[in-house]
Amino acid sequence: MPSDLAPLGWLFPRRRRVPPRIPDTFAYTIRPAVAADLPHVRAIYDHYVTNTVITFDEKPSTLRFWRDKFAALSRAKLPFLVAVSPSGQVLGYALVQPWASKSAYRYTVENSIYLGPSAGGKGLGTALLQALIDASIEAGLREIVAVVSDSGAEGSLALHRKFGFIEVGRMGGVGYKFGRSLGTVYLQKSLPRRSR
């Protein structure tokens, strides 16, 4: 800049170079759950039990409950998946369990997906549900039912609809938690038959 313009330097401040923004990375791996994951799965679930109406359970679960569920799902060869960070932290889980006990229902399951409180809004729910659907097809299942609270679970409803789950019914006032009546929304997805 010529010296006679030096006093005007304040009008033309030097251009600062802003370093390129480093994108936030959210890395995870989805794999079958193992027994060592169960305390972390329990902690994730219990967060929703004590703080939300997304689950109608009112008392925190026990580790024995999760061990029994894990054993039952393993015996039935039903998918139970976890998403883990590179350091091994369980970020969320997804599973299917029998829809009903009668043998004619053996190809129909109910799904559950829960994310750790800091893992929401990053695409993990989408990845877990896709992996769960793929694993359910591989297991030879035919129908997945989702039972979602009609209050406070808009994200879950949107996620299921994104994957082609169709609302098949509603029941009002069937639950009561935190001093209020709650209903349920039933969604269903038919799975393609596994190619042999």
Short mmCIF file of C-alpha atoms in Angstrom, two decimals:
data_model
loop_
_atom_site.label_atom_id
_atom_site.label_comp_id
_atom_site.label_asym_id
_atom_site.label_seq_id
_atom_site.Cartn_x
_atom_site.Cartn_y
_atom_site.Cartn_z
CA MET A 1 0.00 0.00 0.00
CA PRO A 2 1.48 3.44 -0.89
CA SER A 3 2.58 5.47 2.12
CA ASP A 4 0.11 8.30 1.42
CA LEU A 5 -2.75 5.74 1.90
CA ALA A 6 -1.31 4.38 5.13
CA PRO A 7 -3.63 6.51 7.32
CA LEU A 8 -6.58 4.88 5.53
CA GLY A 9 -5.41 1.40 6.47
CA TRP A 10 -8.22 1.10 8.95
CA LEU A 11 -10.66 1.26 6.03
CA PHE A 12 -9.00 -1.66 4.32
CA PRO A 13 -8.10 -4.12 7.05
CA ARG A 14 -5.90 -7.01 6.12
CA ARG A 15 -7.84 -10.00 5.03
CA ARG A 16 -7.52 -12.77 7.52
CA ARG A 17 -7.26 -16.28 6.29
CA VAL A 18 -9.69 -18.45 8.15
CA PRO A 19 -8.42 -21.98 8.50
CA PRO A 20 -10.66 -24.54 6.85
CA ARG A 21 -13.24 -25.96 9.21
CA ILE A 22 -12.46 -29.47 10.28
CA PRO A 23 -15.70 -31.40 10.11
CA ASP A 24 -16.87 -33.04 13.28
CA THR A 25 -16.47 -36.76 12.88
CA PHE A 26 -18.78 -39.23 14.48
CA ALA A 27 -17.31 -42.65 13.93
CA TYR A 28 -18.87 -45.93 14.94
CA THR A 29 -19.07 -49.60 14.06
CA ILE A 30 -22.25 -51.68 14.19
CA ARG A 31 -21.78 -55.26 15.34
CA PRO A 32 -23.68 -58.01 17.17
CA ALA A 33 -23.98 -57.38 20.89
CA VAL A 34 -21.87 -59.41 23.31
CA ALA A 35 -22.40 -59.99 27.03
CA ALA A 36 -19.84 -57.31 27.95
CA ASP A 37 -22.05 -54.68 26.23
CA LEU A 38 -25.04 -55.31 28.49
CA PRO A 39 -24.18 -52.88 31.34
CA HIS A 40 -23.88 -50.10 28.74
CA VAL A 41 -27.10 -51.14 26.99
CA ARG A 42 -28.82 -51.10 30.37
CA ALA A 43 -27.53 -47.58 31.12
CA ILE A 44 -28.78 -46.27 27.76
CA TYR A 45 -32.21 -47.83 28.25
CA ASP A 46 -32.54 -46.68 31.85
CA HIS A 47 -31.90 -43.09 30.79
CA TYR A 48 -35.14 -43.26 28.80
CA VAL A 49 -36.98 -45.09 31.59
CA THR A 50 -36.24 -42.38 34.15
CA ASN A 51 -36.41 -39.31 31.90
CA THR A 52 -38.94 -39.89 29.09
CA VAL A 53 -42.25 -41.42 28.08
CA ILE A 54 -40.65 -43.09 25.07
CA THR A 55 -40.74 -46.35 27.03
CA PHE A 56 -43.60 -47.18 29.35
CA ASP A 57 -41.28 -48.93 31.80
CA GLU A 58 -41.30 -46.97 35.06
CA LYS A 59 -38.53 -48.68 37.01
CA PRO A 60 -34.91 -48.97 35.90
CA SER A 61 -33.98 -52.38 34.52
CA THR A 62 -31.61 -54.83 36.12
CA LEU A 63 -28.52 -56.38 34.64
CA ARG A 64 -30.14 -59.78 35.18
CA PHE A 65 -33.07 -58.68 32.98
CA TRP A 66 -30.64 -57.81 30.18
CA ARG A 67 -28.67 -61.04 30.58
CA ASP A 68 -31.90 -63.04 30.35
CA LYS A 69 -33.06 -61.07 27.29
CA PHE A 70 -29.65 -61.47 25.63
CA ALA A 71 -29.73 -65.24 26.26
CA ALA A 72 -33.30 -65.57 24.93
CA LEU A 73 -32.55 -63.59 21.78
CA SER A 74 -29.36 -65.57 21.21
CA ARG A 75 -31.24 -68.88 21.54
CA ALA A 76 -33.88 -67.64 19.08
CA LYS A 77 -31.15 -66.38 16.71
CA LEU A 78 -32.70 -62.91 16.65
CA PRO A 79 -30.60 -59.81 15.87
CA PHE A 80 -29.28 -57.72 18.78
CA LEU A 81 -26.89 -55.06 17.51
CA VAL A 82 -24.79 -52.35 19.14
CA ALA A 83 -23.09 -49.30 17.70
CA VAL A 84 -19.69 -48.68 19.29
CA SER A 85 -17.24 -45.80 19.02
CA PRO A 86 -13.59 -46.39 18.02
CA SER A 87 -12.75 -46.43 21.76
CA GLY A 88 -15.34 -49.17 22.37
CA GLN A 89 -18.07 -47.04 23.98
CA VAL A 90 -21.57 -48.33 23.27
CA LEU A 91 -23.42 -45.47 21.56
CA GLY A 92 -26.73 -47.19 20.93
CA TYR A 93 -28.40 -50.51 20.32
CA ALA A 94 -31.12 -52.13 18.23
CA LEU A 95 -32.84 -55.47 18.63
CA VAL A 96 -35.86 -57.45 17.63
CA GLN A 97 -37.81 -59.71 19.94
CA PRO A 98 -40.77 -62.04 19.44
CA TRP A 99 -44.02 -60.18 18.78
CA ALA A 100 -46.10 -62.82 20.55
CA SER A 101 -45.56 -66.23 22.10
CA LYS A 102 -47.81 -68.35 19.86
CA SER A 103 -45.84 -70.31 17.26
CA ALA A 104 -47.76 -68.89 14.29
CA TYR A 105 -46.15 -65.50 15.05
CA ARG A 106 -42.61 -66.89 14.70
CA TYR A 107 -41.74 -64.76 11.65
CA THR A 108 -43.00 -61.52 13.21
CA VAL A 109 -40.91 -59.45 15.60
CA GLU A 110 -41.04 -56.14 17.45
CA ASN A 111 -38.08 -53.83 17.18
CA SER A 112 -36.41 -51.53 19.71
CA ILE A 113 -33.80 -48.86 19.00
CA TYR A 114 -32.23 -46.64 21.65
CA LEU A 115 -29.35 -44.18 21.32
CA GLY A 116 -27.14 -42.82 24.06
CA PRO A 117 -28.09 -39.24 25.01
CA SER A 118 -25.12 -37.73 23.14
CA ALA A 119 -25.52 -39.89 20.01
CA GLY A 120 -28.79 -38.49 18.66
CA GLY A 121 -29.09 -36.36 15.55
CA LYS A 122 -25.99 -37.78 13.88
CA GLY A 123 -27.48 -40.45 11.63
CA LEU A 124 -26.86 -43.32 14.02
CA GLY A 125 -30.54 -44.22 14.35
CA THR A 126 -30.78 -44.52 10.56
CA ALA A 127 -27.68 -46.73 10.40
CA LEU A 128 -28.87 -48.96 13.25
CA LEU A 129 -32.35 -49.43 11.80
CA GLN A 130 -30.92 -50.27 8.37
CA ALA A 131 -28.54 -52.80 9.92
CA LEU A 132 -31.39 -54.28 11.98
CA ILE A 133 -33.63 -54.64 8.93
CA ASP A 134 -30.79 -56.29 6.99
CA ALA A 135 -30.07 -58.69 9.87
CA SER A 136 -33.78 -59.49 10.20
CA ILE A 137 -34.02 -60.36 6.50
CA GLU A 138 -30.93 -62.55 6.88
CA ALA A 139 -32.61 -64.30 9.84
CA GLY A 140 -35.60 -65.15 7.63
CA LEU A 141 -38.07 -62.85 9.41
CA ARG A 142 -41.09 -61.55 7.50
CA GLU A 143 -42.67 -58.71 9.50
CA ILE A 144 -41.32 -56.08 11.89
CA VAL A 145 -43.70 -54.22 14.17
CA ALA A 146 -42.76 -50.99 15.94
CA VAL A 147 -44.75 -49.85 18.98
CA VAL A 148 -44.03 -46.17 19.55
CA SER A 149 -45.28 -43.78 22.22
CA ASP A 150 -47.72 -41.21 20.84
CA SER A 151 -46.01 -38.52 22.91
CA GLY A 152 -42.39 -37.37 22.70
CA ALA A 153 -41.32 -39.92 20.10
CA GLU A 154 -41.74 -37.92 16.90
CA GLY A 155 -38.15 -38.72 15.86
CA SER A 156 -38.80 -42.44 16.18
CA LEU A 157 -42.00 -42.20 14.14
CA ALA A 158 -40.20 -40.26 11.41
CA LEU A 159 -37.31 -42.74 11.37
CA HIS A 160 -39.61 -45.73 10.96
CA ARG A 161 -41.65 -44.04 8.25
CA LYS A 162 -38.42 -43.21 6.40
CA PHE A 163 -37.78 -46.97 6.17
CA GLY A 164 -41.24 -47.79 4.85
CA PHE A 165 -42.98 -48.69 8.10
CA ILE A 166 -46.70 -48.03 7.70
CA GLU A 167 -48.95 -46.94 10.53
CA VAL A 168 -51.45 -49.72 11.13
CA GLY A 169 -53.16 -48.55 14.29
CA ARG A 170 -53.28 -46.45 17.43
CA MET A 171 -54.38 -47.07 20.97
CA GLY A 172 -55.09 -44.12 23.22
CA GLY A 173 -54.66 -44.00 26.98
CA VAL A 174 -53.20 -47.48 27.36
CA GLY A 175 -50.21 -46.25 29.40
CA TYR A 176 -49.87 -43.95 32.40
CA LYS A 177 -46.50 -42.45 33.33
CA PHE A 178 -45.34 -39.25 35.01
CA GLY A 179 -48.94 -38.39 35.87
CA ARG A 180 -50.34 -38.50 32.36
CA SER A 181 -52.14 -40.89 30.04
CA LEU A 182 -50.21 -42.09 27.01
CA GLY A 183 -51.07 -43.92 23.83
CA THR A 184 -49.20 -46.03 21.33
CA VAL A 185 -48.73 -45.95 17.58
CA TYR A 186 -48.30 -49.27 15.77
CA LEU A 187 -46.22 -49.39 12.60
CA GLN A 188 -45.41 -52.41 10.46
CA LYS A 189 -42.93 -53.26 7.74
CA SER A 190 -43.05 -56.34 5.53
CA LEU A 191 -39.60 -57.69 4.73
CA PRO A 192 -38.54 -59.19 1.43
CA ARG A 193 -37.87 -62.89 1.48
CA ARG A 194 -34.24 -63.84 1.84
CA SER A 195 -32.76 -65.12 -1.41
CA ARG A 196 -31.45 -68.65 -1.09
#
